[in-house]
Short mmCIF file of C-alpha atoms in Angstrom, two decimals:
data_model
loop_
_atom_site.label_atom_id
_atom_site.label_comp_id
_atom_site.label_asym_id
_atom_site.label_seq_id
_atom_site.Cartn_x
_atom_site.Cartn_y
_atom_site.Cartn_z
CA GLN A 21 0.00 0.00 0.00
CA GLN A 22 2.84 2.40 0.81
CA GLN A 23 4.39 1.80 -2.61
CA LYS A 24 1.18 3.01 -4.29
CA ILE A 25 1.99 6.64 -3.41
CA PHE A 26 4.78 6.57 -6.02
CA ASP A 27 2.47 5.30 -8.80
CA PRO A 28 1.27 7.90 -11.33
CA ALA A 29 -2.24 9.30 -10.80
CA PRO A 30 -4.99 7.41 -12.65
CA GLY A 31 -5.89 8.54 -16.21
CA VAL A 32 -8.89 10.52 -17.40
CA ASN A 33 -12.19 9.60 -15.68
CA LYS A 34 -15.64 9.22 -17.27
CA TYR A 35 -16.24 12.98 -17.02
CA GLY A 36 -13.11 13.72 -19.04
CA LYS A 37 -11.28 15.08 -15.99
CA PRO A 38 -7.72 13.94 -15.20
CA GLY A 39 -7.42 11.51 -12.30
CA ARG A 40 -6.14 12.73 -8.94
CA LYS A 41 -4.13 11.12 -6.19
CA ILE A 42 -4.71 11.82 -2.50
CA VAL A 43 -2.00 10.81 -0.05
CA VAL A 44 -2.91 10.58 3.64
CA ALA A 45 0.44 10.65 5.42
CA THR A 46 1.85 10.61 8.94
CA ASN A 47 4.36 13.19 10.19
CA ILE A 48 7.10 11.01 8.62
CA ALA A 49 6.16 12.80 5.39
CA GLU A 50 7.33 16.08 6.98
CA THR A 51 10.93 15.10 6.57
CA SER A 52 11.74 12.13 4.43
CA ILE A 53 9.58 11.75 1.31
CA THR A 54 9.41 13.65 -1.96
CA ILE A 55 6.55 12.52 -4.21
CA ASP A 56 6.20 13.81 -7.76
CA GLY A 57 3.07 15.80 -8.51
CA ILE A 58 2.18 16.78 -4.93
CA VAL A 59 0.87 20.33 -5.35
CA TYR A 60 -1.56 20.81 -2.46
CA VAL A 61 -1.04 19.99 1.21
CA ILE A 62 -3.75 20.15 3.88
CA ASP A 63 -2.29 20.64 7.35
CA PRO A 64 -4.68 19.96 10.29
CA GLY A 65 -2.13 21.29 12.82
CA PHE A 66 -1.93 18.14 14.93
CA SER A 67 0.30 15.10 15.22
CA LYS A 68 0.51 12.02 17.44
CA GLN A 69 3.49 12.21 19.78
CA LYS A 70 4.91 9.62 22.12
CA VAL A 71 4.85 11.06 25.64
CA TYR A 72 6.10 9.38 28.84
CA ASN A 73 4.52 10.30 32.16
CA PRO A 74 7.19 9.64 34.83
CA ARG A 75 4.72 9.83 37.73
CA ILE A 76 2.49 6.98 36.59
CA ARG A 77 5.28 5.38 34.48
CA VAL A 78 3.08 5.09 31.39
CA GLU A 79 4.01 5.87 27.79
CA SER A 80 1.19 6.95 25.48
CA LEU A 81 0.52 8.41 22.05
CA LEU A 82 -1.12 11.80 22.49
CA VAL A 83 -2.65 13.99 19.80
CA SER A 84 -0.76 17.28 20.24
CA PRO A 85 -0.53 20.60 18.37
CA ILE A 86 2.48 20.72 16.07
CA SER A 87 5.27 23.32 16.25
CA LYS A 88 5.94 26.18 13.83
CA ALA A 89 8.93 24.24 12.48
CA SER A 90 6.68 21.24 11.69
CA ALA A 91 4.09 23.51 10.03
CA LYS A 92 6.81 24.96 7.76
CA GLN A 93 8.05 21.46 6.92
CA ARG A 94 4.52 20.36 5.99
CA ALA A 95 4.04 23.41 3.79
CA GLY A 96 7.37 22.60 2.11
CA ARG A 97 5.96 19.29 0.82
CA ALA A 98 3.67 21.23 -1.55
CA GLY A 99 6.25 22.97 -3.71
CA ARG A 100 8.95 20.35 -4.11
CA THR A 101 8.70 19.62 -7.84
CA ARG A 102 6.52 22.58 -8.91
CA PRO A 103 4.73 25.53 -7.23
CA GLY A 104 1.90 24.55 -4.88
CA LYS A 105 -0.19 25.62 -1.91
CA CYS A 106 -0.60 24.52 1.70
CA TYR A 107 -4.02 24.95 3.31
CA ARG A 108 -3.78 25.17 7.09
CA LEU A 109 -6.94 24.24 8.98
CA TYR A 110 -6.22 26.78 11.72
CA THR A 111 -6.02 30.55 12.01
CA GLU A 112 -2.93 32.72 11.77
CA SER A 113 -3.27 33.67 15.45
CA THR A 114 -3.22 29.95 16.35
CA PHE A 115 -0.07 29.54 14.24
CA ASN A 116 1.57 32.43 16.10
CA GLU A 117 0.79 30.73 19.44
CA LEU A 118 2.48 27.43 18.45
CA GLN A 119 5.86 26.68 20.02
CA GLU A 120 8.89 27.30 17.80
CA ASN A 121 10.21 23.71 17.69
CA THR A 122 8.96 20.23 18.58
CA TYR A 123 10.19 19.02 21.97
CA PRO A 124 13.13 16.61 21.52
CA GLU A 125 12.25 12.97 22.18
CA ILE A 126 14.62 12.71 25.15
CA LEU A 127 12.38 15.17 27.03
CA ARG A 128 9.31 12.95 26.61
CA SER A 129 10.77 9.43 26.90
CA ASN A 130 11.45 6.89 29.60
CA LEU A 131 15.14 7.31 30.46
CA SER A 132 15.76 3.90 32.10
CA SER A 133 17.70 2.58 29.08
CA VAL A 134 19.67 5.83 28.73
CA VAL A 135 20.63 5.85 32.43
CA ILE A 136 21.77 2.20 32.50
CA THR A 137 23.83 2.74 29.33
CA LEU A 138 25.52 5.83 30.79
CA LYS A 139 26.23 3.92 34.01
CA LYS A 140 27.76 1.08 32.00
CA LEU A 141 30.00 3.64 30.22
CA GLY A 142 31.27 4.79 33.62
CA ILE A 143 29.39 8.12 33.73
CA ASP A 144 28.11 8.46 37.30
CA ASP A 145 27.29 12.17 37.58
CA LEU A 146 24.11 12.14 35.52
CA VAL A 147 22.83 15.45 36.92
CA HIS A 148 25.77 17.39 35.45
CA PHE A 149 26.13 15.29 32.30
CA ASP A 150 26.26 17.53 29.23
CA PHE A 151 23.01 16.54 27.49
CA MET A 152 22.19 18.64 24.40
CA ASP A 153 18.68 18.95 25.88
CA PRO A 154 18.78 18.16 29.61
CA PRO A 155 15.76 16.04 30.65
CA ALA A 156 13.64 16.94 33.67
CA PRO A 157 15.24 15.95 37.01
CA GLU A 158 12.04 14.06 37.95
CA THR A 159 12.31 11.83 34.85
CA LEU A 160 15.94 11.05 35.74
CA MET A 161 15.03 10.28 39.36
CA ARG A 162 12.19 7.97 38.30
CA ALA A 163 14.56 6.13 35.97
CA LEU A 164 17.10 5.67 38.81
CA GLU A 165 14.29 4.47 41.13
CA MET A 166 13.09 1.95 38.55
CA LEU A 167 16.61 0.58 38.01
CA ASN A 168 17.06 0.29 41.78
CA PHE A 169 13.77 -1.67 42.07
CA LEU A 170 14.96 -4.00 39.30
CA GLY A 171 18.28 -4.60 41.08
CA ALA A 172 20.35 -2.99 38.32
CA LEU A 173 21.59 -0.28 40.72
CA ASP A 174 22.38 -0.63 44.41
CA ASP A 175 21.23 1.86 47.07
CA ASP A 176 24.29 4.05 46.40
CA GLY A 177 23.39 4.29 42.71
CA GLU A 178 26.26 2.02 41.60
CA LEU A 179 25.81 -0.53 38.82
CA THR A 180 25.40 -4.10 40.15
CA ASP A 181 26.61 -7.27 38.39
CA LEU A 182 23.02 -7.87 37.25
CA GLY A 183 22.81 -4.27 35.99
CA SER A 184 26.03 -4.72 34.04
CA GLN A 185 24.53 -7.76 32.29
CA MET A 186 21.23 -5.92 31.67
CA ALA A 187 23.10 -3.05 30.01
CA GLN A 188 24.53 -5.47 27.41
CA ILE A 189 21.07 -6.56 26.23
CA PRO A 190 19.41 -4.07 23.83
CA LEU A 191 15.98 -4.23 25.45
CA GLU A 192 13.99 -2.17 27.94
CA PRO A 193 15.52 -2.85 31.40
CA GLU A 194 12.32 -4.59 32.58
CA LEU A 195 12.49 -7.07 29.70
CA SER A 196 16.24 -7.70 30.04
CA LYS A 197 15.73 -8.44 33.76
CA VAL A 198 12.95 -10.92 32.90
CA LEU A 199 15.21 -12.58 30.33
CA LEU A 200 18.18 -12.91 32.73
CA THR A 201 15.96 -14.18 35.56
CA SER A 202 14.37 -16.84 33.34
CA THR A 203 17.47 -19.08 33.70
CA LYS A 204 16.62 -19.45 37.41
CA TYR A 205 13.11 -20.72 36.61
CA ASN A 206 14.14 -22.86 33.63
CA CYS A 207 11.82 -21.09 31.17
CA MET A 208 14.25 -19.16 28.95
CA ASN A 209 12.94 -20.74 25.75
CA GLU A 210 9.45 -19.31 26.36
CA ILE A 211 10.69 -15.97 27.73
CA LEU A 212 12.88 -15.42 24.65
CA SER A 213 9.78 -15.74 22.47
CA ILE A 214 7.58 -13.52 24.69
CA VAL A 215 10.22 -10.77 24.97
CA SER A 216 10.72 -10.83 21.19
CA MET A 217 6.98 -10.52 20.61
CA LEU A 218 6.80 -7.58 23.04
CA SER A 219 9.55 -5.82 21.05
CA VAL A 220 7.55 -5.62 17.79
CA PRO A 221 4.26 -3.86 16.88
CA ASN A 222 0.92 -5.54 17.57
CA CYS A 223 0.82 -8.82 15.62
CA PHE A 224 -2.97 -8.92 15.25
CA VAL A 225 -4.49 -7.32 12.14
CA ARG A 226 -8.11 -6.12 12.14
CA PRO A 227 -9.24 -4.95 8.67
CA ARG A 228 -12.42 -2.91 8.78
CA ASP A 229 -14.19 -5.13 6.22
CA TYR A 230 -13.31 -8.36 8.06
CA ALA A 231 -13.54 -7.21 11.68
CA GLU A 232 -15.71 -10.12 12.85
CA GLU A 233 -13.51 -12.76 11.19
CA ALA A 234 -10.39 -11.09 12.65
CA ASP A 235 -11.92 -11.06 16.16
CA ALA A 236 -12.88 -14.74 15.84
CA SER A 237 -9.36 -15.59 14.70
CA LYS A 238 -7.81 -13.64 17.59
CA ALA A 239 -10.10 -15.47 20.05
CA LYS A 240 -8.46 -18.77 18.99
CA PHE A 241 -5.19 -17.53 20.49
CA ARG A 242 -6.74 -16.21 23.70
CA HIS A 243 -5.20 -17.88 26.75
CA ASP A 244 -6.48 -18.10 30.32
CA TYR A 245 -3.05 -17.16 31.70
CA GLY A 246 -3.07 -13.75 30.01
CA ASP A 247 -1.81 -11.78 27.01
CA HIS A 248 1.81 -12.91 27.30
CA PHE A 249 0.76 -16.52 26.83
CA SER A 250 -1.42 -15.48 23.89
CA LEU A 251 1.64 -13.90 22.23
CA LEU A 252 3.66 -17.04 22.96
CA LEU A 253 0.90 -19.18 21.43
CA VAL A 254 0.89 -17.03 18.26
CA TYR A 255 4.68 -17.24 17.92
CA ASN A 256 4.86 -21.00 18.54
CA THR A 257 2.04 -21.69 16.07
CA TYR A 258 3.81 -19.48 13.52
CA LYS A 259 7.02 -21.52 13.96
CA LEU A 260 5.14 -24.83 13.72
CA ASN A 261 3.76 -23.59 10.38
CA ASP A 262 7.34 -22.80 9.22
CA GLY A 263 6.68 -19.05 9.10
CA ASP A 264 4.10 -19.43 6.33
CA THR A 265 2.80 -16.02 5.18
CA GLU A 266 -0.42 -17.61 3.89
CA TRP A 267 -1.11 -18.97 7.40
CA CYS A 268 -0.58 -15.43 8.74
CA LYS A 269 -2.98 -13.99 6.18
CA ASP A 270 -5.65 -16.62 6.92
CA ASN A 271 -5.39 -15.96 10.67
CA PHE A 272 -5.21 -12.14 10.44
CA ILE A 273 -1.65 -12.08 11.78
CA ASN A 274 0.93 -9.48 10.71
CA SER A 275 3.60 -11.67 9.07
CA ARG A 276 6.14 -8.83 9.06
CA ALA A 277 5.82 -8.40 12.85
CA LEU A 278 6.27 -12.17 13.36
CA LYS A 279 9.32 -12.28 11.08
CA SER A 280 10.79 -9.33 12.95
CA ALA A 281 10.15 -11.07 16.32
CA ASP A 282 11.86 -14.20 14.96
CA ASP A 283 14.92 -12.13 13.93
CA ILE A 284 15.04 -10.40 17.34
CA ARG A 285 14.86 -13.78 19.07
CA GLY A 286 17.84 -15.04 17.05
CA GLN A 287 19.84 -11.89 17.89
CA LEU A 288 19.04 -12.22 21.61
CA VAL A 289 20.25 -15.85 21.61
CA LYS A 290 23.57 -14.73 20.04
CA ILE A 291 23.96 -11.91 22.61
CA LEU A 292 23.31 -14.30 25.52
CA GLU A 293 25.81 -16.80 24.08
CA LYS A 294 28.44 -14.03 23.87
CA MET A 295 27.72 -13.24 27.52
CA GLU A 296 28.28 -16.96 28.25
CA ILE A 297 24.72 -17.39 29.54
CA LYS A 298 23.28 -20.83 28.88
CA THR A 299 20.59 -20.70 26.19
CA PRO A 300 18.07 -23.44 25.31
CA VAL A 301 19.80 -26.29 23.47
CA SER A 302 16.70 -27.17 21.42
CA ASN A 303 13.87 -24.82 20.61
CA SER A 304 10.60 -26.61 21.27
CA PHE A 305 7.64 -24.60 20.01
CA SER A 306 4.82 -26.37 21.77
CA VAL A 307 1.27 -25.02 21.79
CA GLU A 308 0.48 -26.84 25.04
CA PHE A 309 1.43 -24.96 28.24
CA LYS A 310 1.63 -26.80 31.53
#
């Protein structure tokens, strides 16, 4: 579907008018795509931004007003290959009230991974570290608290042996802790699959025209033990079907997400082997959980 935006507009219609092409794009189009023949841009003045709330420790996508810099970028899409116009669905006074630039992502992200990486690099004074855009002290403190709860940092803020191992695994600290702890409970094979599935976008597809069929298909993977087991069931069934894309299509599963999870799983196994952590000798992808 994404490739269709580069196709030429359709020919003359039954009324003798030339065909037109309408592209509905995300804010990725602000920066990275030039499409021939785009003359008009309609800018609604909003975008979805990832925002992390350190107090409740929840990350969410919020619809937020864009910045002046983003508005200028969007207008710039109109006149790339020939003169064009940008129609803004907001007043000039609203434009003047917008902030100059979009907040950098580091100011609205969970900093747990950043903090553990800096600690691993031997940088202990995080408060005076020369960030290009210093994050809020509260976000830093919450990240330190979280790492302390997970056992990655001791009470003095020093990196523990467990924390040093967690820093070597390119996952969110919570997931790397789960993965390292799984050896103790002899369930690494399953945890590798679950962690990989949690690292990719939602694997369930729900087309508007086939919503009921998609819901019925998703119900087949529902597990009494919770969503994590459902994800494990999807992954194991995918592997038992040899990664067949037709099986994915028939069961309303995103084959690209599953393939990505499979690749991540393979990479995690290699990282654990480099760290000399025992990984499962044989991968059994059972659909029966005891």
